[in-house]
Amino acid sequence: MATNMPADMVTSLVLILLLPLAGFAIQMFFGTRLPRKGDWLSTGLIGISLVLGIVMFIRTLGVFDAGYARQVHWPWIDIGGFRVGMGILFDNLTAVMLMVVGIVSFLVHLFSIGYLHGDVRYSRYFGYLGIFSFSMLGLVLCDNLLALYVFWELVGLSSYLLIGHWFEKKSASDAAKKAFLTTRIGDVGMFIGIMILYAKLGTFRFDEIFAAVADGEIGGSLLTWAGVGLFCGAIGKSAQFPLHVWLPDAMEGPTPVSALIHAATMVAAGVYMVGRLFLLFTPEALLVIAYIGLITAVMAASIAIVQTDIKKALAYSTISQLGYMITALGVGGYTAGLFHLMTHAFFKALLFLGSGSVIHAVHSQEMPDMGGLRKKMPVTFWTFLVATLAISGVPGLSGFFSKDMILGASLAFGMEHSSHLIIFLLLLVTAGVTAFYMFRVVFLTFLGRPRDEERYAHAHESPAVMTIPLTVLAVLAVGSAWGGWFQALVVKPELGQYRTAAVAPAVPGGEHGEAHAGEHHEAVHDETTIPDALHADPEGHETHVAGGDHADHGAAHRAHQIAMITSILAAGLGILLAWLFYGRRLFSAETVRRRLAAVHLLLSKKYYFDEIYAVGVVGTTLWVSRAARAFDTHVVDGAVNGTAWRARGFSWFIGLFDNTVIDGMVNGVAGTVTAWGRQFRRIQTGKIQNYLLGLVAVALILAFVRLVRGF
């Protein structure tokens, strides 16, 4: 084992990973026999994992070093010349993600106790939550591509199990299969990217691959294709265009599952992976990433405008926000994209759990069945409003800071490359659209008059086990971005630091020793440094580096200021329009829908992606399968059956010839012999008098013949 990680840290991280897995195993085998079907056990284990994650996060804050990293690596597979290890990489990004995944997972467990109460597969549901959390935590902690891929696939399997939890509903089972198969398409590309790197470099470890890239062992188009292949995995998992179609249908699963998928596990995996492997992506690959994210953000935001199902409106909101994160990473906004991943996890989990609270009260997901719920569900309303303000980018809330950084990064990229200024402009428009459709959800759900009096009459606030998670997430949606701590810790890495194969050894002496570990580097077998990182500027906007020198701070500052002002204006305009349409109703949404019927149809049909896939992919696949079956039936089977028929015909003829000619000749000889035998048998009676009589007869005949000749 090679490590520069203290033993107590290794123990804590292993426990963080394995506790949810233990919960899964216990629930699967003994859940139905436990009190309350084991919900307390699963929730308690993920709670302990969360506490350990928070302790590790605080420990990281205590060091507060942008280049802080610890690593432990064990041998795993050793078959001939094929050797693969398994290890844990713990740095600032890992610390943040452990906290985010742990918080959201724990609150989802807690919320589910109330939401899924009385469910027919209650214990199994909590087991699936455990394996889902384990998969995402493993993905965050691993230090190599092979382990990343293993946990990546486990995340996909877990989502399949949870989306299809109510598999007796055809829509739920279809949605689970759709999610599983669609993401597998992206995973094929990811596997190809991994194999390109392994075939060229002979290693799966992040640090060794980064070092090889820094030393020029792989580069050019090969590295670009490897990066694009890896990004295909993110296209599937993080629901990017054109593989985004599975995520809205995934709303067929329980609402807490939607919160977990959309906030901290499934879709977060793709963005995290791009961030973790950021140093592998060439400028060409990053440009592809940026525009895929941009298309996704704009497209999904426009579709969300016309959704009437509250969960599907939030689902398209998630797709759009993921597009924001991916675009940020593509334009070089490393910190901005990952910062938005963190803030989005809190307010999007709050939005989904809030929608779950509403659905639990009115037993409908359709916003036309709602309205006026603010008085009936005050906690749900105010927490939902906080999340809406955050995702809209209202100043002072977490979403404002992270979205502002993304817009600043995209504007800085556009100012440096004017041909790509469209990225900033479309993201800015999308920010306004986001504020519009999210406040549309608020007005249609909580404000105005009830549109279904019967549902309204039975509506009530959710129990404390559901409202407490909402309150906690509301606090995080407000304050998680304050203080600039994230920008100072999670900063863009430098590839050049990997040219030195050395790490800081494990330093005894607690936090003080760790704080100075970076000052005393010694060579340790099979380890490399995690790179020093760039520091954010005072405004929180990332500093760009070119040729090893700091870029123009003035230009970056101007971009940040312009982005901040325009984003506030865009958010304000979106909120104002939503109020005019759905609050004061000065404008009629129905009138706009009639006048723009073609546009509304296009958006309500989600740009016909499902229909295109149904015809182009599903239809083509079915046609190919039918053609293959026909070819197999008529050509392959026909050739086989024809050969068999001809063989049967020839064998029939041979049999006929054998039976008629060969057997006829043999049987004829045998018959003749038998006939003659019968005749000769008559003269062989065994009686002497008969034989004497015969001799006398023969003698008389001979004498008669001689007498005749004598005449």
Tab-separated table of N, CA and C in Angstrom, residues 41-152:
chain	number	residue	atom	x	y	z
A	41	LEU	N	-32.749	2.373	10.381
A	41	LEU	CA	-31.384	1.866	10.231
A	41	LEU	C	-30.700	2.511	9.026
A	42	SER	N	-31.366	2.488	7.873
A	42	SER	CA	-30.786	3.087	6.673
A	42	SER	C	-30.536	4.574	6.871
A	43	THR	N	-31.511	5.257	7.467
A	43	THR	CA	-31.366	6.696	7.700
A	43	THR	C	-30.248	6.963	8.700
A	44	GLY	N	-30.155	6.134	9.727
A	44	GLY	CA	-29.098	6.318	10.721
A	44	GLY	C	-27.711	6.092	10.151
A	45	LEU	N	-27.552	5.082	9.308
A	45	LEU	CA	-26.236	4.798	8.725
A	45	LEU	C	-25.799	5.910	7.779
A	46	ILE	N	-26.717	6.403	6.946
A	46	ILE	CA	-26.338	7.506	6.058
A	46	ILE	C	-26.110	8.770	6.879
A	47	GLY	N	-26.792	8.878	8.033
A	47	GLY	CA	-26.551	10.009	8.923
A	47	GLY	C	-25.151	9.975	9.514
A	48	ILE	N	-24.684	8.784	9.918
A	48	ILE	CA	-23.312	8.650	10.430
A	48	ILE	C	-22.310	8.973	9.329
A	49	SER	N	-22.601	8.484	8.113
A	49	SER	CA	-21.730	8.791	6.978
A	49	SER	C	-21.656	10.295	6.742
A	50	LEU	N	-22.803	10.973	6.873
A	50	LEU	CA	-22.833	12.427	6.711
A	50	LEU	C	-21.993	13.113	7.781
A	51	VAL	N	-22.147	12.682	9.028
A	51	VAL	CA	-21.370	13.299	10.111
A	51	VAL	C	-19.873	13.156	9.856
A	52	LEU	N	-19.450	11.961	9.456
A	52	LEU	CA	-18.034	11.759	9.130
A	52	LEU	C	-17.609	12.632	7.963
A	53	GLY	N	-18.497	12.792	6.957
A	53	GLY	CA	-18.180	13.653	5.828
A	53	GLY	C	-18.023	15.105	6.236
A	54	ILE	N	-18.887	15.563	7.153
A	54	ILE	CA	-18.781	16.939	7.641
A	54	ILE	C	-17.490	17.128	8.436
A	55	VAL	N	-17.139	16.124	9.228
A	55	VAL	CA	-15.878	16.189	9.976
A	55	VAL	C	-14.699	16.308	9.017
A	56	MET	N	-14.715	15.506	7.949
A	56	MET	CA	-13.639	15.575	6.962
A	56	MET	C	-13.624	16.923	6.249
A	57	PHE	N	-14.805	17.474	6.004
A	57	PHE	CA	-14.888	18.786	5.363
A	57	PHE	C	-14.317	19.870	6.276
A	58	ILE	N	-14.672	19.828	7.536
A	58	ILE	CA	-14.136	20.805	8.495
A	58	ILE	C	-12.626	20.657	8.616
A	59	ARG	N	-12.155	19.426	8.589
A	59	ARG	CA	-10.719	19.163	8.635
A	59	ARG	C	-10.011	19.798	7.438
A	60	THR	N	-10.664	19.726	6.283
A	60	THR	CA	-10.097	20.338	5.082
A	60	THR	C	-10.094	21.851	5.196
A	61	LEU	N	-11.182	22.412	5.731
A	61	LEU	CA	-11.225	23.859	5.924
A	61	LEU	C	-10.143	24.315	6.895
A	62	GLY	N	-9.847	23.453	7.876
A	62	GLY	CA	-8.797	23.805	8.827
A	62	GLY	C	-7.442	23.940	8.162
A	63	VAL	N	-7.181	23.107	7.183
A	63	VAL	CA	-5.925	23.217	6.430
A	63	VAL	C	-5.980	24.409	5.490
A	64	PHE	N	-7.094	24.561	4.790
A	64	PHE	CA	-7.373	25.653	3.861
A	64	PHE	C	-6.205	25.904	2.901
A	65	ASP	N	-5.910	24.869	2.141
A	65	ASP	CA	-4.834	24.937	1.152
A	65	ASP	C	-5.421	24.522	-0.183
A	66	ALA	N	-5.319	25.380	-1.197
A	66	ALA	CA	-5.904	25.090	-2.505
A	66	ALA	C	-5.297	23.848	-3.135
A	67	GLY	N	-4.059	23.517	-2.790
A	67	GLY	CA	-3.409	22.342	-3.350
A	67	GLY	C	-3.460	21.132	-2.449
A	68	TYR	N	-4.294	21.170	-1.414
A	68	TYR	CA	-4.361	20.085	-0.439
A	68	TYR	C	-4.855	18.799	-1.093
A	69	ALA	N	-4.166	17.688	-0.844
A	69	ALA	CA	-4.596	16.387	-1.365
A	69	ALA	C	-3.934	15.274	-0.574
A	70	ARG	N	-4.680	14.212	-0.368
A	70	ARG	CA	-4.160	13.011	0.273
A	70	ARG	C	-4.638	11.813	-0.536
A	71	GLN	N	-3.813	10.766	-0.571
A	71	GLN	CA	-4.117	9.634	-1.429
A	71	GLN	C	-3.641	8.334	-0.782
A	72	VAL	N	-4.436	7.285	-0.959
A	72	VAL	CA	-4.037	5.952	-0.532
A	72	VAL	C	-4.397	4.996	-1.659
A	73	HIS	N	-3.496	4.029	-1.898
A	73	HIS	CA	-3.683	3.146	-3.045
A	73	HIS	C	-3.294	1.724	-2.669
A	74	TRP	N	-4.204	0.769	-2.964
A	74	TRP	CA	-3.957	-0.638	-2.661
A	74	TRP	C	-3.878	-1.449	-3.953
A	75	PRO	N	-3.088	-2.524	-3.961
A	75	PRO	CA	-3.151	-3.460	-5.096
A	75	PRO	C	-4.543	-4.097	-5.143
A	76	TRP	N	-5.019	-4.354	-6.330
A	76	TRP	CA	-6.361	-4.893	-6.478
A	76	TRP	C	-6.359	-6.112	-7.409
A	77	ILE	N	-6.027	-5.901	-8.680
A	77	ILE	CA	-6.005	-6.977	-9.662
A	77	ILE	C	-4.568	-7.175	-10.137
A	78	ASP	N	-4.095	-8.410	-10.092
A	78	ASP	CA	-2.749	-8.727	-10.575
A	78	ASP	C	-2.820	-10.062	-11.320
A	79	ILE	N	-2.990	-9.987	-12.635
A	79	ILE	CA	-3.098	-11.175	-13.483
A	79	ILE	C	-2.042	-11.060	-14.574
A	80	GLY	N	-0.987	-11.830	-14.449
A	80	GLY	CA	0.089	-11.725	-15.420
A	80	GLY	C	0.690	-10.333	-15.379
A	81	GLY	N	0.694	-9.681	-16.540
A	81	GLY	CA	1.229	-8.323	-16.601
A	81	GLY	C	0.182	-7.257	-16.371
A	82	PHE	N	-1.063	-7.664	-16.137
A	82	PHE	CA	-2.145	-6.701	-15.938
A	82	PHE	C	-2.309	-6.423	-14.456
A	83	ARG	N	-1.974	-5.205	-14.048
A	83	ARG	CA	-2.062	-4.814	-12.642
A	83	ARG	C	-2.897	-3.546	-12.517
A	84	VAL	N	-3.872	-3.609	-11.661
A	84	VAL	CA	-4.742	-2.466	-11.405
A	84	VAL	C	-4.911	-2.323	-9.910
A	85	GLY	N	-4.812	-1.116	-9.416
A	85	GLY	CA	-5.009	-0.861	-8.005
A	85	GLY	C	-6.348	-0.201	-7.742
A	86	MET	N	-6.680	-0.087	-6.494
A	86	MET	CA	-7.879	0.614	-6.049
A	86	MET	C	-7.460	1.578	-4.957
A	87	GLY	N	-7.918	2.815	-5.077
A	87	GLY	CA	-7.467	3.792	-4.100
A	87	GLY	C	-8.475	4.884	-3.842
A	88	ILE	N	-8.137	5.725	-2.885
A	88	ILE	CA	-8.960	6.864	-2.490
A	88	ILE	C	-8.160	8.138	-2.723
A	89	LEU	N	-8.780	9.089	-3.394
A	89	LEU	CA	-8.203	10.415	-3.573
A	89	LEU	C	-9.056	11.404	-2.792
A	90	PHE	N	-8.447	12.085	-1.836
A	90	PHE	CA	-9.177	13.051	-1.027
A	90	PHE	C	-8.523	14.415	-1.181
A	91	ASP	N	-9.235	15.310	-1.838
A	91	ASP	CA	-8.770	16.693	-1.961
A	91	ASP	C	-9.943	17.617	-1.657
A	92	ASN	N	-9.799	18.883	-1.958
A	92	ASN	CA	-10.844	19.844	-1.621
A	92	ASN	C	-12.160	19.539	-2.337
A	93	LEU	N	-12.067	19.159	-3.618
A	93	LEU	CA	-13.274	18.824	-4.364
A	93	LEU	C	-13.956	17.606	-3.763
A	94	THR	N	-13.176	16.605	-3.374
A	94	THR	CA	-13.738	15.422	-2.734
A	94	THR	C	-14.453	15.798	-1.444
A	95	ALA	N	-13.839	16.645	-0.652
A	95	ALA	CA	-14.432	17.051	0.625
A	95	ALA	C	-15.783	17.726	0.418
A	96	VAL	N	-15.850	18.610	-0.578
A	96	VAL	CA	-17.108	19.307	-0.855
A	96	VAL	C	-18.176	18.323	-1.325
A	97	MET	N	-17.803	17.429	-2.239
A	97	MET	CA	-18.778	16.499	-2.792
A	97	MET	C	-19.270	15.502	-1.743
A	98	LEU	N	-18.394	15.073	-0.844
A	98	LEU	CA	-18.832	14.182	0.232
A	98	LEU	C	-19.892	14.865	1.094
A	99	MET	N	-19.676	16.128	1.367
A	99	MET	CA	-20.634	16.865	2.175
A	99	MET	C	-21.958	17.028	1.427
A	100	VAL	N	-21.889	17.404	0.148
A	100	VAL	CA	-23.101	17.629	-0.641
A	100	VAL	C	-23.900	16.336	-0.780
A	101	VAL	N	-23.232	15.264	-1.195
A	101	VAL	CA	-23.923	13.981	-1.374
A	101	VAL	C	-24.495	13.497	-0.052
A	102	GLY	N	-23.724	13.634	1.021
A	102	GLY	CA	-24.192	13.175	2.321
A	102	GLY	C	-25.400	13.944	2.812
A	103	ILE	N	-25.375	15.269	2.683
A	103	ILE	CA	-26.494	16.088	3.158
A	103	ILE	C	-27.772	15.757	2.393
A	104	VAL	N	-27.688	15.779	1.071
A	104	VAL	CA	-28.885	15.530	0.266
A	104	VAL	C	-29.392	14.103	0.481
A	105	SER	N	-28.489	13.131	0.524
A	105	SER	CA	-28.910	11.745	0.715
A	105	SER	C	-29.598	11.555	2.063
A	106	PHE	N	-29.032	12.127	3.111
A	106	PHE	CA	-29.630	11.993	4.441
A	106	PHE	C	-31.011	12.641	4.486
A	107	LEU	N	-31.138	13.847	3.933
A	107	LEU	CA	-32.427	14.540	3.960
A	107	LEU	C	-33.466	13.817	3.103
A	108	VAL	N	-33.037	13.219	2.010
A	108	VAL	CA	-33.957	12.434	1.185
A	108	VAL	C	-34.421	11.203	1.949
A	109	HIS	N	-33.499	10.530	2.658
A	109	HIS	CA	-33.894	9.401	3.511
A	109	HIS	C	-34.941	9.848	4.528
A	110	LEU	N	-34.677	10.973	5.171
A	110	LEU	CA	-35.578	11.462	6.216
A	110	LEU	C	-36.941	11.830	5.633
A	111	PHE	N	-36.945	12.536	4.519
A	111	PHE	CA	-38.185	12.937	3.860
A	111	PHE	C	-38.990	11.713	3.423
A	112	SER	N	-38.282	10.674	2.970
A	112	SER	CA	-38.951	9.476	2.456
A	112	SER	C	-39.724	8.741	3.536
A	113	ILE	N	-39.309	8.883	4.800
A	113	ILE	CA	-40.030	8.211	5.887
A	113	ILE	C	-41.486	8.655	5.916
A	114	GLY	N	-41.709	9.947	5.662
A	114	GLY	CA	-43.082	10.440	5.606
A	114	GLY	C	-43.732	10.227	4.254
A	115	TYR	N	-42.976	10.449	3.203
A	115	TYR	CA	-43.559	10.407	1.860
A	115	TYR	C	-43.928	8.989	1.430
A	116	LEU	N	-43.093	8.010	1.768
A	116	LEU	CA	-43.315	6.624	1.332
A	116	LEU	C	-43.985	5.784	2.414
A	117	HIS	N	-44.498	6.406	3.447
A	117	HIS	CA	-45.104	5.647	4.541
A	117	HIS	C	-46.209	4.741	3.999
A	118	GLY	N	-46.126	3.455	4.341
A	118	GLY	CA	-47.134	2.503	3.906
A	118	GLY	C	-46.903	1.939	2.520
A	119	ASP	N	-45.789	2.285	1.885
A	119	ASP	CA	-45.513	1.776	0.537
A	119	ASP	C	-45.322	0.262	0.573
A	120	VAL	N	-45.741	-0.407	-0.490
A	120	VAL	CA	-45.715	-1.862	-0.527
A	120	VAL	C	-44.296	-2.427	-0.505
A	121	ARG	N	-43.335	-1.663	-1.016
A	121	ARG	CA	-41.931	-2.106	-1.017
A	121	ARG	C	-41.077	-1.118	-0.228
A	122	TYR	N	-41.541	-0.780	0.948
A	122	TYR	CA	-40.920	0.248	1.790
A	122	TYR	C	-39.480	-0.101	2.149
A	123	SER	N	-39.234	-1.304	2.642
A	123	SER	CA	-37.881	-1.676	3.074
A	123	SER	C	-36.933	-1.767	1.884
A	124	ARG	N	-37.412	-2.288	0.769
A	124	ARG	CA	-36.574	-2.387	-0.414
A	124	ARG	C	-36.197	-0.997	-0.927
A	125	TYR	N	-37.131	-0.062	-0.836
A	125	TYR	CA	-36.865	1.309	-1.270
A	125	TYR	C	-35.675	1.908	-0.513
A	126	PHE	N	-35.653	1.729	0.800
A	126	PHE	CA	-34.542	2.281	1.587
A	126	PHE	C	-33.241	1.545	1.285
A	127	GLY	N	-33.331	0.276	0.951
A	127	GLY	CA	-32.132	-0.439	0.521
A	127	GLY	C	-31.573	0.137	-0.768
A	128	TYR	N	-32.455	0.443	-1.711
A	128	TYR	CA	-32.015	1.025	-2.979
A	128	TYR	C	-31.405	2.417	-2.769
A	129	LEU	N	-31.979	3.186	-1.840
A	129	LEU	CA	-31.377	4.488	-1.521
A	129	LEU	C	-29.942	4.303	-1.022
A	130	GLY	N	-29.717	3.246	-0.244
A	130	GLY	CA	-28.384	2.985	0.291
A	130	GLY	C	-27.380	2.671	-0.803
A	131	ILE	N	-27.741	1.805	-1.751
A	131	ILE	CA	-26.804	1.444	-2.812
A	131	ILE	C	-26.578	2.630	-3.740
A	132	PHE	N	-27.603	3.486	-3.894
A	132	PHE	CA	-27.445	4.695	-4.707
A	132	PHE	C	-26.423	5.631	-4.066
A	133	SER	N	-26.555	5.841	-2.760
A	133	SER	CA	-25.618	6.723	-2.054
A	133	SER	C	-24.208	6.139	-2.069
A	134	PHE	N	-24.092	4.831	-1.851
A	134	PHE	CA	-22.793	4.159	-1.910
A	134	PHE	C	-22.133	4.359	-3.272
A	135	SER	N	-22.892	4.206	-4.331
A	135	SER	CA	-22.346	4.325	-5.682
A	135	SER	C	-21.788	5.718	-5.936
A	136	MET	N	-22.543	6.745	-5.526
A	136	MET	CA	-22.079	8.111	-5.767
A	136	MET	C	-20.891	8.454	-4.880
A	137	LEU	N	-20.896	8.005	-3.642
A	137	LEU	CA	-19.757	8.257	-2.759
A	137	LEU	C	-18.503	7.565	-3.284
A	138	GLY	N	-18.650	6.343	-3.800
A	138	GLY	CA	-17.513	5.649	-4.385
A	138	GLY	C	-16.970	6.364	-5.594
A	139	LEU	N	-17.871	6.897	-6.408
A	139	LEU	CA	-17.451	7.642	-7.592
A	139	LEU	C	-16.643	8.877	-7.203
A	140	VAL	N	-17.051	9.518	-6.119
A	140	VAL	CA	-16.364	10.727	-5.657
A	140	VAL	C	-14.996	10.400	-5.058
A	141	LEU	N	-14.890	9.266	-4.370
A	141	LEU	CA	-13.663	8.950	-3.643
A	141	LEU	C	-12.589	8.265	-4.480
A	142	CYS	N	-12.957	7.602	-5.570
A	142	CYS	CA	-11.999	6.758	-6.289
A	142	CYS	C	-10.887	7.586	-6.933
A	143	ASP	N	-9.750	6.917	-7.203
A	143	ASP	CA	-8.583	7.621	-7.732
A	143	ASP	C	-8.156	7.116	-9.102
A	144	ASN	N	-9.019	6.334	-9.777
A	144	ASN	CA	-8.627	5.820	-11.087
A	144	ASN	C	-9.849	5.627	-11.976
A	145	LEU	N	-9.608	5.532	-13.271
A	145	LEU	CA	-10.686	5.471	-14.248
A	145	LEU	C	-11.478	4.171	-14.177
A	146	LEU	N	-10.808	3.057	-13.877
A	146	LEU	CA	-11.521	1.787	-13.827
A	146	LEU	C	-12.516	1.778	-12.677
A	147	ALA	N	-12.080	2.214	-11.505
A	147	ALA	CA	-12.998	2.295	-10.361
A	147	ALA	C	-14.107	3.306	-10.649
A	148	LEU	N	-13.757	4.418	-11.287
A	148	LEU	CA	-14.753	5.418	-11.660
A	148	LEU	C	-15.830	4.784	-12.534
A	149	TYR	N	-15.402	3.952	-13.479
A	149	TYR	CA	-16.361	3.325	-14.392
A	149	TYR	C	-17.238	2.307	-13.657
A	150	VAL	N	-16.651	1.587	-12.714
A	150	VAL	CA	-17.426	0.621	-11.926
A	150	VAL	C	-18.531	1.334	-11.144
A	151	PHE	N	-18.165	2.381	-10.418
A	151	PHE	CA	-19.163	3.119	-9.644
A	151	PHE	C	-20.130	3.865	-10.562
A	152	TRP	N	-19.625	4.285	-11.701
A	152	TRP	CA	-20.466	4.950	-12.703
A	152	TRP	C	-21.616	4.034	-13.122
